[in-house]
Coordinates of C-alpha atoms and ligand atoms in Angstrom, one line a residue:
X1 CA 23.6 -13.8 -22.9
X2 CA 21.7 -12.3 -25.9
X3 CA 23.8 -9.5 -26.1
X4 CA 27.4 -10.5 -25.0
X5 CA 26.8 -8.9 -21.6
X6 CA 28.5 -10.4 -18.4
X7 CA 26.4 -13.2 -16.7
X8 CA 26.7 -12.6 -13.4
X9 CA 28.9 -14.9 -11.1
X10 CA 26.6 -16.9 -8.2
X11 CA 28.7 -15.9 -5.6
X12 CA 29.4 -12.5 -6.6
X13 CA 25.1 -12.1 -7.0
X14 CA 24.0 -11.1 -3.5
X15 CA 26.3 -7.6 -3.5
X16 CA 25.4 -7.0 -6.7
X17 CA 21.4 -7.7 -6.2
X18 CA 22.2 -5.1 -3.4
X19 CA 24.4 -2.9 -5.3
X20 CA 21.1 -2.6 -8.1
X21 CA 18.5 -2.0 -5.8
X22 CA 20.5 0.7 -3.6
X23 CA 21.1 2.5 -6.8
X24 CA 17.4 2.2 -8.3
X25 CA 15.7 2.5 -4.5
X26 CA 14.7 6.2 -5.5
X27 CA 13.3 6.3 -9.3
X28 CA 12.2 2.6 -8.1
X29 CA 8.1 3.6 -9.2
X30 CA 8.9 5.8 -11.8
X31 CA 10.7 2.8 -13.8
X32 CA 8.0 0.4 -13.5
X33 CA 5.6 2.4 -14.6
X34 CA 8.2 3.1 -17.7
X35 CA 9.0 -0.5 -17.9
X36 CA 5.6 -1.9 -17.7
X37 CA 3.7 1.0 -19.1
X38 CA 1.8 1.5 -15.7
X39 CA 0.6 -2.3 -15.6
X40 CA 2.8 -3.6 -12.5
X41 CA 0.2 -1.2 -10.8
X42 CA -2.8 -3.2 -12.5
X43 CA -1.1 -6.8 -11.2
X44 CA -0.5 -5.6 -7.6
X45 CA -4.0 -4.8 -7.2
X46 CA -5.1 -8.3 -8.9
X47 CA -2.8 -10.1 -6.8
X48 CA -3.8 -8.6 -2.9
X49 CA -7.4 -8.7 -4.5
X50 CA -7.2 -12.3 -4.8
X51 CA -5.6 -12.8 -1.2
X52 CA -8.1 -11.0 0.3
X53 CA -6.0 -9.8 3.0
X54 CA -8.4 -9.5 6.5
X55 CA -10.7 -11.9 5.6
X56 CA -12.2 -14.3 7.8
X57 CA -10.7 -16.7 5.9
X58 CA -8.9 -17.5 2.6
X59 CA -10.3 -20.4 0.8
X60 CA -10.9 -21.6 4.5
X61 CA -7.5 -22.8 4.9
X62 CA -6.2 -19.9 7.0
X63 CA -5.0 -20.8 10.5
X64 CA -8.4 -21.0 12.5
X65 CA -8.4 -17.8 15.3
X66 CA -6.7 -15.3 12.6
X67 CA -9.9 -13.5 11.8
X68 CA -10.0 -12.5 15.5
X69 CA -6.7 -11.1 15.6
X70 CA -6.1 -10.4 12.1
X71 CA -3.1 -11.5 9.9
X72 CA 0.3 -12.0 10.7
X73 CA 1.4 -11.0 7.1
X74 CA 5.5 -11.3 5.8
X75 CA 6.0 -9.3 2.5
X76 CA 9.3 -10.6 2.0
X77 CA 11.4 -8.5 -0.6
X78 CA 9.0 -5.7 0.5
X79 CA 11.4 -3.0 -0.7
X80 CA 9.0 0.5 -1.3
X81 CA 5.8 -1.0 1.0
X82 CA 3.8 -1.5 -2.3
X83 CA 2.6 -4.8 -1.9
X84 CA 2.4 -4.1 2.3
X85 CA 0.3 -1.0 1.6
X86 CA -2.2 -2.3 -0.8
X87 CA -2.6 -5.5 1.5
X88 CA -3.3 -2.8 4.7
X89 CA -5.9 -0.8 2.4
X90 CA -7.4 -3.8 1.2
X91 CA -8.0 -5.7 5.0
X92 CA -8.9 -2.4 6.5
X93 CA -11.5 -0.9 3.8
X94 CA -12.8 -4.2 2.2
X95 CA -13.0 -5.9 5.4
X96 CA -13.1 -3.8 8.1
X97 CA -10.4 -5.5 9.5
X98 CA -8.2 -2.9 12.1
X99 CA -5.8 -5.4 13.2
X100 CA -4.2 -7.4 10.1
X101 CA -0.6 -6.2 10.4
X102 CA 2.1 -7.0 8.0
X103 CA 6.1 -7.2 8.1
X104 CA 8.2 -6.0 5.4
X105 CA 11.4 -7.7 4.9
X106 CA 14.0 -6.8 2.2
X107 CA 17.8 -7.2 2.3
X108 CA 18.6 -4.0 1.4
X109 CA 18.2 -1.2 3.4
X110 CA 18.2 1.8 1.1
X111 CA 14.7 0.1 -0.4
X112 CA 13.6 -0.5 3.1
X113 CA 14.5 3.4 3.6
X114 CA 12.5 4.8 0.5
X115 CA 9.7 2.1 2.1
X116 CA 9.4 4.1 5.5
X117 CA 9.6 7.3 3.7
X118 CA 6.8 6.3 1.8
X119 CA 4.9 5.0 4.8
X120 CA 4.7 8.1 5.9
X121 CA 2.3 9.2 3.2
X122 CA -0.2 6.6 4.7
X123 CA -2.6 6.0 7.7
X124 CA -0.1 3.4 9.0
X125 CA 3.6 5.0 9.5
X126 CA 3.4 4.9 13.2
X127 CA 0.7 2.2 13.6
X128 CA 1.6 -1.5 15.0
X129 CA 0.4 -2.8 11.9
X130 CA 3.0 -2.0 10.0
X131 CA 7.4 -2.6 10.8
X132 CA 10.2 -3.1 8.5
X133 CA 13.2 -5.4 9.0
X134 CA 16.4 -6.0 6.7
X135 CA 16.8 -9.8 6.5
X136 CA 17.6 -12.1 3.6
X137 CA 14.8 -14.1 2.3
X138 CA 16.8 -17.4 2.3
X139 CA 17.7 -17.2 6.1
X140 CA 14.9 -15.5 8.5
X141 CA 16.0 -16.8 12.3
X142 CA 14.0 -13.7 14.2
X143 CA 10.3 -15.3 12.9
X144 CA 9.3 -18.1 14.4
X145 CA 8.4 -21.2 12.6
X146 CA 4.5 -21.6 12.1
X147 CA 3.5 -18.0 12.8
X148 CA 2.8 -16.4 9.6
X149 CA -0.4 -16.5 8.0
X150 CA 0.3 -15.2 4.5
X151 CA 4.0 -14.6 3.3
X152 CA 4.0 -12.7 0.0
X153 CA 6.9 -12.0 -2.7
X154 CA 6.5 -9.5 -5.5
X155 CA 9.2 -9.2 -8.4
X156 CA 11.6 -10.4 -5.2
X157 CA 12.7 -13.6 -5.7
X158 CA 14.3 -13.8 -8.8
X159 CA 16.9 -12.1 -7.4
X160 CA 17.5 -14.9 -4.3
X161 CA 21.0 -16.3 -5.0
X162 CA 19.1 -19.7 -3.3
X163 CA 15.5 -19.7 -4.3
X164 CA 14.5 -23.0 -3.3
X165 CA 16.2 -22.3 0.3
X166 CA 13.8 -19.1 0.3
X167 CA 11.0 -21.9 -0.5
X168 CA 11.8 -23.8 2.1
X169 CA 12.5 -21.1 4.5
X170 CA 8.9 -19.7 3.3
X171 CA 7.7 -23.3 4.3
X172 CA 9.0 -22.7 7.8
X173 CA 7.7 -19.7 8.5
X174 CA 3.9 -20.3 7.6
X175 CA 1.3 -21.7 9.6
X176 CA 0.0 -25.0 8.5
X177 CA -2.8 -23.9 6.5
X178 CA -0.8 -20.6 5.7
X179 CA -0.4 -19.2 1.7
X180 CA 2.6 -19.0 0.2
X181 CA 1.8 -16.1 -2.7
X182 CA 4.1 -15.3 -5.2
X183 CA 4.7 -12.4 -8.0
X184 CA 6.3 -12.4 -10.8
X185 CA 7.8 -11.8 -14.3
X186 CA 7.2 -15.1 -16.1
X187 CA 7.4 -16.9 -19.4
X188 CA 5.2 -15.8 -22.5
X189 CA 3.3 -18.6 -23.8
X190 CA 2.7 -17.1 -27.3
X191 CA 5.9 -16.9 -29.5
X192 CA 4.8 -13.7 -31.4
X193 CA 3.8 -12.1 -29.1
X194 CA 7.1 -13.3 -26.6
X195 CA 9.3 -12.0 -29.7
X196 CA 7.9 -8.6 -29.4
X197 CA 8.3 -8.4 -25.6
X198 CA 11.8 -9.6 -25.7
X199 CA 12.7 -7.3 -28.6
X200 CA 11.4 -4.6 -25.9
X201 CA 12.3 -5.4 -22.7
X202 CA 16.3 -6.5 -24.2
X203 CA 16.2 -2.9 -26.2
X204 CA 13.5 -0.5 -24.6
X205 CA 14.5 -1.4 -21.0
X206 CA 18.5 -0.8 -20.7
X207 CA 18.0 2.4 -22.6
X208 CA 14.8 3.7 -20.6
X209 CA 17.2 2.8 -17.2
X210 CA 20.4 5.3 -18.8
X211 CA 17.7 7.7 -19.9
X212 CA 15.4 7.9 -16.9
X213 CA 17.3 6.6 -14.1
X214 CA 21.1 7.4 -15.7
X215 CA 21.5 3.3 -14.8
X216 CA 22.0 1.4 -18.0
X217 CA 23.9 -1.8 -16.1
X218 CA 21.1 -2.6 -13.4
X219 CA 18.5 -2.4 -16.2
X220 CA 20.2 -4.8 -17.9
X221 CA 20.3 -6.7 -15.2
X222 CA 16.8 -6.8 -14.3
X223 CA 16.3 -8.2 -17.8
X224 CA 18.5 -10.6 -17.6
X225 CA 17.7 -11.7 -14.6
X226 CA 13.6 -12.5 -15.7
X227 CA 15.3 -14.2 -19.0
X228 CA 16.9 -16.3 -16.0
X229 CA 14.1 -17.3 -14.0
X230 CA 12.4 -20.6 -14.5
X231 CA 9.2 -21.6 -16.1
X232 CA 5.8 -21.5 -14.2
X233 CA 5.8 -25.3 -14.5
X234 CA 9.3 -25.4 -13.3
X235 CA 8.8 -22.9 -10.6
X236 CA 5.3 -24.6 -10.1
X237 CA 7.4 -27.9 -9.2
X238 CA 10.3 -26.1 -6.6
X239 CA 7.2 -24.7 -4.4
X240 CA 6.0 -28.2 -4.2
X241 CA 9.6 -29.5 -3.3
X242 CA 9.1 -27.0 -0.8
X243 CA 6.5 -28.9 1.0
X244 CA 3.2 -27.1 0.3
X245 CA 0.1 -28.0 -1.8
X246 CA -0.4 -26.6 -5.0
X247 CA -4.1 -25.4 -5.8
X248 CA -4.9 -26.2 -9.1
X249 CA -2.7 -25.9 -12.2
X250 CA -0.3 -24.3 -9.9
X251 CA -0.2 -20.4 -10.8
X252 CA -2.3 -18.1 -13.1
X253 CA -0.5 -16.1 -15.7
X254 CA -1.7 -12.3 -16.5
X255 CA -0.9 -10.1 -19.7
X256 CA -0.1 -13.6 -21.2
X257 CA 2.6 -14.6 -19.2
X258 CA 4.4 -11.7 -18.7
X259 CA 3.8 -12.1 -15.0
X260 CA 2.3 -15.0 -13.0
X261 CA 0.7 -15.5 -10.0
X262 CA 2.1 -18.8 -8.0
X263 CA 0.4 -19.7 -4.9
X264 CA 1.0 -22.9 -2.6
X265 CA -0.6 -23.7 0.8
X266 CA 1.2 -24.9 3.7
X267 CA -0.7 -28.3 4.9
Ligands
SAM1 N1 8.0 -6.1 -3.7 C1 8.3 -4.8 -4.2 C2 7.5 -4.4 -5.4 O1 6.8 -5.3 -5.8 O2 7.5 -3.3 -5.8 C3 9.9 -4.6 -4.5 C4 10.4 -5.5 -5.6 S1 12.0 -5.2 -6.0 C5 12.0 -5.5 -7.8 C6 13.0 -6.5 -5.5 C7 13.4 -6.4 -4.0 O3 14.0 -7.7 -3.6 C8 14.4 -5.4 -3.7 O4 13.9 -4.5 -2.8 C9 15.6 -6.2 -3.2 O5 16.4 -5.5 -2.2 C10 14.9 -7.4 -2.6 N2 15.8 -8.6 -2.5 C11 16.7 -9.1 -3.3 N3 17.3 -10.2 -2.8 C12 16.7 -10.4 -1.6 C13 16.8 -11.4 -0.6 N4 17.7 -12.4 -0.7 N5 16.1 -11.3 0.5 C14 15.2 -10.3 0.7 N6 15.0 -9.3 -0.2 C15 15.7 -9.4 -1.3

């Protein structure tokens, strides 16, 4: 790797991925908004904007009888509720919609801990429209195939030891006519401006995790892990391997690439 760290064994990834988020669960927020300067928060809201989560219908494709009773939503890699809890706002103030409910899945359960502590701060802690469940995104036997309307994945699967399984587990899942949505750190098309962000997240980020969080080795990993992921085109290309239609060019990018937004639709 860049900087003569470890790369991390396959089989040893899953404890690991585990062992990193139980030990960043907590300052979790606090490090993004270091990490990112504040605009992971800017993203999320772009990305459950575009869904349009509660709407009667997205793009028309959405599983005809949903708008009467509301989504069946899967964040999968939920962790802290933030995608969940934008996507509840969102159905229920933009579109009046009371009975959109979503599912938050993440492996590891101190995340999925910080997530109901968190909930609890919102009009949904004890509503039905809102449970948690620890499962692995690659292997999801408790949901039914063709029953989800809208699975999302925020900054979650980069870390899947098998990310085309999770694809085609995603695949299963969905209704036909279900979205397949899809957050994430990505590649920077201009090389300036890539060689600036790489000089910052390889440098800035370790160092902000042993300052901030007193965690310099899942820092690094997090870096190296978005170094790891592939392409948009490439990643483009394993969604459709997955089965599902890709709109358009496939994803959009935002802040130039350093995230993208992939989306596929279930036929
Ligand atoms: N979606 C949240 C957000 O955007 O703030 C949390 C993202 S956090 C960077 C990544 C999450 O992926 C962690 O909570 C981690 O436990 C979870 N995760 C990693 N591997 C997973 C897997 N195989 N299945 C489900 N969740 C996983």
């Amino acid at each position: 790797t860049h900087f003569g760290f470890e790369t991390i064994d396959e089989s040893l990834k899953e404890s690991k991925v585990k062992g990193v988020f139980s030990s960043v669960a907590s300052s979790y927020d606090r490090m993004n908004d270091l990490m990112s300067l504040g605009i992971h928060r800017l993203w999320k809201d772009h990305f459950v904007r575009e869904l349009d989560p509660g709407s009667p219908s997205v793009s028309g494709s959405l599983h005809s009888g949903s708008e009467e009773k509301g989504w069946n939503i899967l964040d999968i890699a939920g962790g802290t509720g933030d995608i969940a809890f934008r996507m509840l706002d969102h159905a229920t103030t933009i579109n009046s919609d009371h009975k959109t409910r979503v599912t938050v899945a993440d492996i590891n359960p101190d995340m999925l801990a910080e997530g109901k502590r968190r909930a609890l701060e919102t009009p949904y802690a004890r509503s039905e429209r809102l449970s948690f469940m620890e499962a692995n995104a690659e292997k999801l036997p408790t949901i039914p195939s063709n029953s989800v309307d809208l699975y999302t994945v925020a900054f979650g699967i980069r870390n899947f030891t098998d990310k085309q399984q999770a694809l085609h587990e995603a695949f299963r899942v969905l209704k036909p006519g279900g979205v397949f949505a899809c957050l994430e750190f990505s590649n920077v098309n201009n090389p300036v401006f890539n060689y600036v962000y790489k000089r910052w997240s390889f440098g800035a980020i370790p160092l902000i995790g042993q300052i901030v969080a007193g965690d310099r080795d899942s820092y690094q990993y997090l870096v190296e892990s978005i170094e790891k992921f592939p392409s948009q085109p490439e990643f483009r290309d394993m969604i459709k391997t997955a089965g599902f239609m890709v709109p358009g060019q496939g994803w959009e990018d935002l802040s130039g690439g350093i995230a993208a937004i992939h989306k596929g639709v279930k036929p």
